[in-house]
PDB file of C-alpha atoms in Angstrom:
ATOM      1  CA  MET A   1     151.207  80.350  43.684  1.00 47.00           C
ATOM      2  CA  SER A   2     148.690  81.736  41.255  1.00 50.00           C
ATOM      3  CA  LYS A   3     147.912  85.392  41.066  1.00 53.00           C
ATOM      4  CA  ALA A   4     144.549  86.662  42.347  1.00 52.00           C
ATOM      5  CA  MET A   5     142.128  87.710  39.647  1.00 49.00           C
ATOM      6  CA  PRO A   6     141.513  91.453  39.592  1.00 52.00           C
ATOM      7  CA  LEU A   7     138.161  92.466  41.031  1.00 48.00           C
ATOM      8  CA  ASN A   8     137.085  94.278  37.871  1.00 50.00           C
ATOM      9  CA  SER A   9     137.587  91.135  35.781  1.00 48.00           C
ATOM     10  CA  ARG A  10     135.470  88.741  37.814  1.00 52.00           C
ATOM     11  CA  ALA A  11     132.246  89.679  36.109  1.00 52.00           C
ATOM     12  CA  PRO A  12     131.395  91.612  32.988  1.00 57.00           C
ATOM     13  CA  ALA A  13     130.108  95.136  33.462  1.00 71.00           C
ATOM     14  CA  ALA A  14     126.327  95.323  33.609  1.00 80.00           C
ATOM     15  CA  GLN A  15     123.923  97.802  32.072  1.00 86.00           C
ATOM     16  CA  GLU A  16     120.275  98.582  32.686  1.00 88.00           C
ATOM     17  CA  LEU A  17     117.926  98.901  29.723  1.00 88.00           C
ATOM     18  CA  SER A  18     114.327 100.086  29.651  1.00 88.00           C
ATOM     19  CA  ILE A  19     111.773  99.112  27.020  1.00 91.00           C
ATOM     20  CA  GLY A  20     108.084  99.787  26.573  1.00 88.00           C
ATOM     21  CA  ILE A  21     105.671  96.910  26.069  1.00 88.00           C
ATOM     22  CA  GLU A  22     102.141  97.069  24.703  1.00 83.00           C
ATOM     23  CA  GLY A  23      99.438  94.400  24.718  1.00 78.00           C
ATOM     24  CA  MET A  24      99.777  93.011  28.250  1.00 81.00           C
ATOM     25  CA  THR A  25      96.480  92.435  30.033  1.00 76.00           C
ATOM     26  CA  CYS A  26      97.159  90.347  33.148  1.00 76.00           C
ATOM     27  CA  ALA A  27      99.795  88.894  35.460  1.00 78.00           C
ATOM     28  CA  SER A  28     100.343  85.909  33.173  1.00 79.00           C
ATOM     29  CA  CYS A  29     101.377  88.320  30.424  1.00 83.00           C
ATOM     30  CA  VAL A  30     103.957  89.819  32.787  1.00 87.00           C
ATOM     31  CA  ALA A  31     105.382  86.393  33.579  1.00 85.00           C
ATOM     32  CA  ARG A  32     105.512  85.475  29.887  1.00 86.00           C
ATOM     33  CA  VAL A  33     107.387  88.655  28.948  1.00 90.00           C
ATOM     34  CA  GLU A  34     109.849  88.284  31.812  1.00 90.00           C
ATOM     35  CA  LYS A  35     110.525  84.685  30.795  1.00 89.00           C
ATOM     36  CA  ALA A  36     111.116  85.727  27.182  1.00 90.00           C
ATOM     37  CA  LEU A  37     113.501  88.505  28.200  1.00 92.00           C
ATOM     38  CA  LYS A  38     115.517  86.292  30.533  1.00 91.00           C
ATOM     39  CA  LYS A  39     116.135  83.857  27.679  1.00 90.00           C
ATOM     40  CA  VAL A  40     118.063  86.516  25.748  1.00 91.00           C
ATOM     41  CA  PRO A  41     121.832  85.850  26.007  1.00 91.00           C
ATOM     42  CA  GLY A  42     123.471  88.282  28.392  1.00 89.00           C
ATOM     43  CA  VAL A  43     120.325  89.123  30.385  1.00 90.00           C
ATOM     44  CA  THR A  44     120.710  88.582  34.126  1.00 90.00           C
ATOM     45  CA  GLY A  45     117.395  90.012  35.294  1.00 90.00           C
ATOM     46  CA  ALA A  46     114.117  91.436  34.049  1.00 91.00           C
ATOM     47  CA  GLU A  47     111.307  93.222  35.874  1.00 91.00           C
ATOM     48  CA  VAL A  48     108.089  94.020  34.032  1.00 91.00           C
ATOM     49  CA  ASN A  49     105.606  96.592  35.330  1.00 86.00           C
ATOM     50  CA  LEU A  50     102.058  95.960  34.138  1.00 82.00           C
ATOM     51  CA  ALA A  51     100.764  99.357  35.281  1.00 76.00           C
ATOM     52  CA  THR A  52     103.249 101.412  33.259  1.00 77.00           C
ATOM     53  CA  GLU A  53     103.831  98.714  30.623  1.00 83.00           C
ATOM     54  CA  THR A  54     107.597  98.982  30.867  1.00 87.00           C
ATOM     55  CA  ALA A  55     110.409  96.529  31.531  1.00 91.00           C
ATOM     56  CA  ARG A  56     113.726  97.174  33.244  1.00 91.00           C
ATOM     57  CA  VAL A  57     116.329  94.689  32.058  1.00 92.00           C
ATOM     58  CA  THR A  58     119.744  94.091  33.600  1.00 90.00           C
ATOM     59  CA  ALA A  59     122.186  92.700  31.060  1.00 89.00           C
ATOM     60  CA  SER A  60     125.886  92.501  30.373  1.00 88.00           C
ATOM     61  CA  ARG A  61     127.578  95.152  28.283  1.00 84.00           C
ATOM     62  CA  GLY A  62     127.109  94.496  24.604  1.00 82.00           C
ATOM     63  CA  THR A  63     123.599  93.107  24.871  1.00 82.00           C
ATOM     64  CA  ALA A  64     121.698  94.675  21.999  1.00 84.00           C
ATOM     65  CA  LEU A  65     118.425  96.437  22.700  1.00 88.00           C
ATOM     66  CA  GLU A  66     117.098  95.059  19.408  1.00 90.00           C
ATOM     67  CA  ALA A  67     117.462  91.512  20.770  1.00 89.00           C
ATOM     68  CA  LEU A  68     115.220  92.412  23.698  1.00 90.00           C
ATOM     69  CA  LEU A  69     112.635  93.998  21.434  1.00 90.00           C
ATOM     70  CA  GLN A  70     112.604  90.942  19.187  1.00 90.00           C
ATOM     71  CA  ALA A  71     112.140  88.633  22.180  1.00 90.00           C
ATOM     72  CA  VAL A  72     109.079  90.582  23.301  1.00 90.00           C
ATOM     73  CA  GLU A  73     107.650  90.608  19.773  1.00 87.00           C
ATOM     74  CA  LYS A  74     108.175  86.848  19.500  1.00 86.00           C
ATOM     75  CA  ALA A  75     106.257  86.392  22.756  1.00 85.00           C
ATOM     76  CA  GLY A  76     103.235  88.054  21.127  1.00 81.00           C
ATOM     77  CA  TYR A  77     103.472  91.649  22.374  1.00 85.00           C
ATOM     78  CA  GLN A  78     104.520  94.980  20.916  1.00 84.00           C
ATOM     79  CA  ALA A  79     107.842  96.414  22.069  1.00 87.00           C
ATOM     80  CA  ARG A  80     109.309  99.889  21.705  1.00 87.00           C
ATOM     81  CA  ARG A  81     112.183 101.961  22.994  1.00 84.00           C
ATOM     82  CA  ALA A  82     111.244 103.622  26.275  1.00 72.00           C
ATOM     83  CA  GLN A  83     112.593 107.101  26.817  1.00 60.00           C
ATOM     84  CA  GLU A  84     111.316 107.181  30.391  1.00 47.00           C
ATOM     85  CA  PRO A  85     110.216 104.354  32.682  1.00 43.00           C
ATOM     86  CA  THR A  86     106.993 106.224  33.382  1.00 43.00           C
ATOM     87  CA  ASP A  87     105.986 106.709  29.783  1.00 46.00           C
ATOM     88  CA  VAL A  88     102.392 105.743  29.014  1.00 46.00           C
ATOM     89  CA  PRO A  89     102.187 103.779  25.742  1.00 47.00           C
ATOM     90  CA  SER A  90     100.588 105.743  22.936  1.00 47.00           C
ATOM     91  CA  ALA A  91      98.363 102.778  22.118  1.00 45.00           C
ATOM     92  CA  GLU A  92      96.638 103.161  25.482  1.00 45.00           C
ATOM     93  CA  LYS A  93      95.782 106.769  24.708  1.00 50.00           C
ATOM     94  CA  SER A  94      93.907 105.627  21.611  1.00 47.00           C
ATOM     95  CA  HIS A  95      91.380 103.703  23.707  1.00 48.00           C
ATOM     96  CA  GLY A  96      89.481 106.934  24.244  1.00 69.00           C
ATOM     97  CA  GLY A  97      86.112 107.621  25.716  1.00 83.00           C
ATOM     98  CA  MET A  98      84.590 108.025  22.256  1.00 91.00           C
ATOM     99  CA  ALA A  99      84.847 104.294  21.586  1.00 91.00           C
ATOM    100  CA  VAL A 100      83.195 103.566  24.929  1.00 93.00           C
ATOM    101  CA  VAL A 101      80.387 106.052  24.281  1.00 93.00           C
ATOM    102  CA  THR A 102      79.774 104.631  20.803  1.00 94.00           C
ATOM    103  CA  ALA A 103      79.701 101.056  22.088  1.00 94.00           C
ATOM    104  CA  ALA A 104      77.344 102.027  24.913  1.00 94.00           C
ATOM    105  CA  ALA A 105      75.012 103.859  22.514  1.00 95.00           C
ATOM    106  CA  LEU A 106      74.754 100.760  20.313  1.00 95.00           C
ATOM    107  CA  SER A 107      74.427  98.353  23.238  1.00 94.00           C
ATOM    108  CA  LEU A 108      71.809 100.262  25.247  1.00 93.00           C
ATOM    109  CA  PRO A 109      68.918  99.515  22.840  1.00 92.00           C
ATOM    110  CA  LEU A 110      69.843  95.830  23.041  1.00 92.00           C
ATOM    111  CA  MET A 111      69.643  95.982  26.837  1.00 90.00           C
ATOM    112  CA  ALA A 112      66.406  97.984  26.896  1.00 86.00           C
ATOM    113  CA  PRO A 113      64.073  94.931  26.729  1.00 82.00           C
ATOM    114  CA  MET A 114      65.836  93.361  29.724  1.00 80.00           C
ATOM    115  CA  LEU A 115      65.513  96.592  31.707  1.00 78.00           C
ATOM    116  CA  LEU A 116      61.827  96.886  30.837  1.00 77.00           C
ATOM    117  CA  GLU A 117      61.177  93.350  32.054  1.00 74.00           C
ATOM    118  CA  LEU A 118      62.306  94.395  35.524  1.00 74.00           C
ATOM    119  CA  GLY A 119      59.347  96.763  35.590  1.00 71.00           C
ATOM    120  CA  GLY A 120      56.896  94.231  34.238  1.00 69.00           C
ATOM    121  CA  GLY A 121      57.029  95.382  30.625  1.00 67.00           C
ATOM    122  CA  HIS A 122      57.640  93.210  27.608  1.00 73.00           C
ATOM    123  CA  PHE A 123      59.323  94.413  24.467  1.00 74.00           C
ATOM    124  CA  MET A 124      61.651  92.784  21.959  1.00 79.00           C
ATOM    125  CA  LEU A 125      63.599  94.376  19.142  1.00 87.00           C
ATOM    126  CA  PRO A 126      63.369  92.690  15.741  1.00 88.00           C
ATOM    127  CA  GLY A 127      66.187  90.227  15.141  1.00 87.00           C
ATOM    128  CA  TRP A 128      67.549  92.090  12.136  1.00 90.00           C
ATOM    129  CA  LEU A 129      67.756  95.298  14.194  1.00 92.00           C
ATOM    130  CA  GLN A 130      69.624  93.505  16.977  1.00 93.00           C
ATOM    131  CA  TRP A 131      72.093  92.203  14.397  1.00 94.00           C
ATOM    132  CA  LEU A 132      72.492  95.690  12.943  1.00 95.00           C
ATOM    133  CA  LEU A 133      73.312  97.169  16.351  1.00 95.00           C
ATOM    134  CA  ALA A 134      75.625  94.388  17.531  1.00 96.00           C
ATOM    135  CA  THR A 135      77.741  93.972  14.391  1.00 96.00           C
ATOM    136  CA  PRO A 136      79.669  97.295  14.625  1.00 96.00           C
ATOM    137  CA  VAL A 137      80.406  96.617  18.289  1.00 96.00           C
ATOM    138  CA  GLN A 138      81.638  93.108  17.542  1.00 96.00           C
ATOM    139  CA  PHE A 139      83.833  93.709  14.516  1.00 95.00           C
ATOM    140  CA  TRP A 140      84.641  97.433  14.545  1.00 95.00           C
ATOM    141  CA  LEU A 141      84.957  98.467  18.184  1.00 94.00           C
ATOM    142  CA  GLY A 142      85.955  94.956  19.202  1.00 93.00           C
ATOM    143  CA  ALA A 143      88.561  94.506  16.459  1.00 93.00           C
ATOM    144  CA  ARG A 144      91.394  95.110  18.948  1.00 90.00           C
ATOM    145  CA  PHE A 145      90.489  91.899  20.787  1.00 91.00           C
ATOM    146  CA  TYR A 146      90.755  89.855  17.605  1.00 93.00           C
ATOM    147  CA  ARG A 147      94.151  91.370  16.778  1.00 88.00           C
ATOM    148  CA  ALA A 148      95.535  90.809  20.266  1.00 84.00           C
ATOM    149  CA  GLY A 149      94.058  87.317  20.428  1.00 85.00           C
ATOM    150  CA  TRP A 150      95.608  86.375  17.094  1.00 86.00           C
ATOM    151  CA  ASN A 151      99.003  87.609  18.261  1.00 80.00           C
ATOM    152  CA  ALA A 152      98.652  85.436  21.361  1.00 79.00           C
ATOM    153  CA  ILE A 153      97.783  82.380  19.262  1.00 84.00           C
ATOM    154  CA  LYS A 154     100.799  82.936  17.033  1.00 79.00           C
ATOM    155  CA  ALA A 155     102.966  83.049  20.145  1.00 75.00           C
ATOM    156  CA  GLY A 156     101.415  79.819  21.417  1.00 77.00           C
ATOM    157  CA  ALA A 157      99.852  81.528  24.420  1.00 74.00           C
ATOM    158  CA  GLY A 158      96.556  82.909  25.637  1.00 76.00           C
ATOM    159  CA  ASN A 159      95.417  86.172  27.177  1.00 80.00           C
ATOM    160  CA  MET A 160      92.309  88.027  28.246  1.00 85.00           C
ATOM    161  CA  ASP A 161      91.759  89.506  24.785  1.00 87.00           C
ATOM    162  CA  LEU A 162      91.615  86.008  23.313  1.00 89.00           C
ATOM    163  CA  LEU A 163      88.983  84.998  25.870  1.00 91.00           C
ATOM    164  CA  VAL A 164      86.892  88.077  25.078  1.00 94.00           C
ATOM    165  CA  ALA A 165      87.133  87.393  21.342  1.00 94.00           C
ATOM    166  CA  LEU A 166      86.163  83.733  21.726  1.00 95.00           C
ATOM    167  CA  GLY A 167      83.308  84.353  24.147  1.00 95.00           C
ATOM    168  CA  THR A 168      81.688  87.202  22.275  1.00 96.00           C
ATOM    169  CA  SER A 169      82.168  85.483  18.907  1.00 96.00           C
ATOM    170  CA  ALA A 170      80.364  82.398  20.241  1.00 96.00           C
ATOM    171  CA  ALA A 171      77.405  84.498  21.396  1.00 95.00           C
ATOM    172  CA  TYR A 172      77.329  86.517  18.172  1.00 96.00           C
ATOM    173  CA  GLY A 173      77.731  83.461  15.929  1.00 95.00           C
ATOM    174  CA  MET A 174      74.970  81.517  17.715  1.00 94.00           C
ATOM    175  CA  SER A 175      72.643  84.491  17.395  1.00 93.00           C
ATOM    176  CA  VAL A 176      73.293  84.795  13.663  1.00 94.00           C
ATOM    177  CA  TYR A 177      72.680  81.073  13.216  1.00 92.00           C
ATOM    178  CA  GLN A 178      69.402  81.203  15.169  1.00 91.00           C
ATOM    179  CA  LEU A 179      68.264  84.239  13.217  1.00 89.00           C
ATOM    180  CA  LEU A 180      68.989  82.661   9.840  1.00 89.00           C
ATOM    181  CA  ALA A 181      67.596  79.247  10.797  1.00 86.00           C
ATOM    182  CA  GLN A 182      64.340  80.348  12.406  1.00 80.00           C
ATOM    183  CA  GLY A 183      63.831  83.830  11.015  1.00 67.00           C
ATOM    184  CA  GLU A 184      61.477  86.387  12.499  1.00 61.00           C
ATOM    185  CA  VAL A 185      58.455  84.072  12.618  1.00 61.00           C
ATOM    186  CA  ASP A 186      59.432  82.007  15.665  1.00 64.00           C
ATOM    187  CA  MET A 187      61.416  84.869  17.223  1.00 68.00           C
ATOM    188  CA  PRO A 188      64.385  82.792  18.418  1.00 74.00           C
ATOM    189  CA  HIS A 189      66.309  83.608  21.563  1.00 83.00           C
ATOM    190  CA  LEU A 190      69.252  85.761  20.527  1.00 89.00           C
ATOM    191  CA  TYR A 191      72.426  86.710  22.381  1.00 91.00           C
ATOM    192  CA  PHE A 192      73.458  89.834  20.532  1.00 94.00           C
ATOM    193  CA  GLU A 193      73.066  91.906  23.694  1.00 93.00           C
ATOM    194  CA  ALA A 194      75.473  89.643  25.590  1.00 94.00           C
ATOM    195  CA  SER A 195      78.317  89.995  23.099  1.00 95.00           C
ATOM    196  CA  ALA A 196      77.834  93.750  22.714  1.00 96.00           C
ATOM    197  CA  VAL A 197      77.609  94.459  26.443  1.00 95.00           C
ATOM    198  CA  VAL A 198      80.698  92.366  27.259  1.00 96.00           C
ATOM    199  CA  ILE A 199      82.764  94.254  24.686  1.00 96.00           C
ATOM    200  CA  THR A 200      81.414  97.580  25.948  1.00 96.00           C
ATOM    201  CA  LEU A 201      82.298  96.804  29.566  1.00 95.00           C
ATOM    202  CA  VAL A 202      85.797  95.606  28.679  1.00 94.00           C
ATOM    203  CA  LEU A 203      86.387  98.730  26.594  1.00 93.00           C
ATOM    204  CA  LEU A 204      85.229 100.805  29.558  1.00 93.00           C
ATOM    205  CA  GLY A 205      87.682  99.004  31.802  1.00 90.00           C
ATOM    206  CA  LYS A 206      90.498  99.574  29.310  1.00 86.00           C
ATOM    207  CA  TRP A 207      89.693 103.274  29.129  1.00 89.00           C
ATOM    208  CA  LEU A 208      89.587 103.661  32.923  1.00 88.00           C
ATOM    209  CA  GLU A 209      92.869 101.775  33.194  1.00 82.00           C
ATOM    210  CA  ALA A 210      94.553 103.994  30.607  1.00 80.00           C
ATOM    211  CA  ARG A 211      93.228 107.111  32.366  1.00 84.00           C
ATOM    212  CA  ALA A 212      94.615 105.916  35.685  1.00 82.00           C
ATOM    213  CA  LYS A 213      97.999 105.192  34.081  1.00 76.00           C
ATOM    214  CA  ARG A 214      98.208 108.685  32.621  1.00 78.00           C
ATOM    215  CA  GLN A 215      97.347 110.257  35.974  1.00 80.00           C
ATOM    216  CA  THR A 216      99.891 108.086  37.791  1.00 76.00           C
ATOM    217  CA  ALA A 217     102.594 108.899  35.254  1.00 72.00           C
ATOM    218  CA  ALA A 218     101.849 112.621  35.560  1.00 76.00           C
ATOM    219  CA  ALA A 219     102.075 112.419  39.359  1.00 80.00           C
ATOM    220  CA  ILE A 220     105.430 110.608  39.188  1.00 74.00           C
ATOM    221  CA  ARG A 221     106.816 113.195  36.773  1.00 72.00           C
ATOM    222  CA  ALA A 222     105.640 115.969  39.095  1.00 79.00           C
ATOM    223  CA  LEU A 223     107.418 114.332  42.028  1.00 80.00           C
ATOM    224  CA  GLN A 224     110.587 113.924  39.977  1.00 71.00           C
ATOM    225  CA  ALA A 225     110.472 117.598  39.091  1.00 75.00           C
ATOM    226  CA  LEU A 226     110.518 118.490  42.808  1.00 80.00           C
ATOM    227  CA  ARG A 227     113.866 116.756  43.370  1.00 75.00           C
ATOM    228  CA  PRO A 228     116.633 119.250  44.098  1.00 75.00           C
ATOM    229  CA  ALA A 229     119.284 119.474  41.416  1.00 63.00           C
ATOM    230  CA  SER A 230     122.526 117.846  42.537  1.00 58.00           C
ATOM    231  CA  ASP A 231     125.834 119.585  42.152  1.00 49.00           C
ATOM    232  CA  GLY A 232     127.426 116.335  40.923  1.00 48.00           C
TER     233      GLY A 232
END
């Protein structure tokens, strides 16, 4: 008769690891990161939180944190060590209101003719001036969408940033082509205002999202501070 296997030897001891993830924009990003983490040898479970941009990974003892970080990087996102599950990524804090205000200030003159038409007025900015206003929004303030979209392409995936980059680039590129082909004489129909306004609105959404994350994280920390200290 064979001996019974000791209970503590039936399964390897498990550990819980937390990592921070930057660059996620939607639920498909969450699913992609979870799938990448679960492929790491030793990982038995992974839960990704889009709001706090953190992942809680259950893995067997000996699973290296570096392997998890590399898996996330290979999936097209930025990974870091998370000190607290409620940490707000520093990258989100950089999407400040100043970028939104600058984008809005450059986009408003492009929208002005459309607003005047609602009141019966008719006014059109010169094509070269529209190009001058839209270019900083497209390639300076909107550079983050190109970077994130390129990372998604390298990972063989797609995300919202890639869609924003493709859509606004199509509108901007068509406008430049029309301007160079027809010049100011025929006053071609340009789409500079469309690309600039889309980028401005998405930046506004990113800023509001980051602000909400910081407030939520602060509230959670405040609740944790109210917990009574245990005597052990």
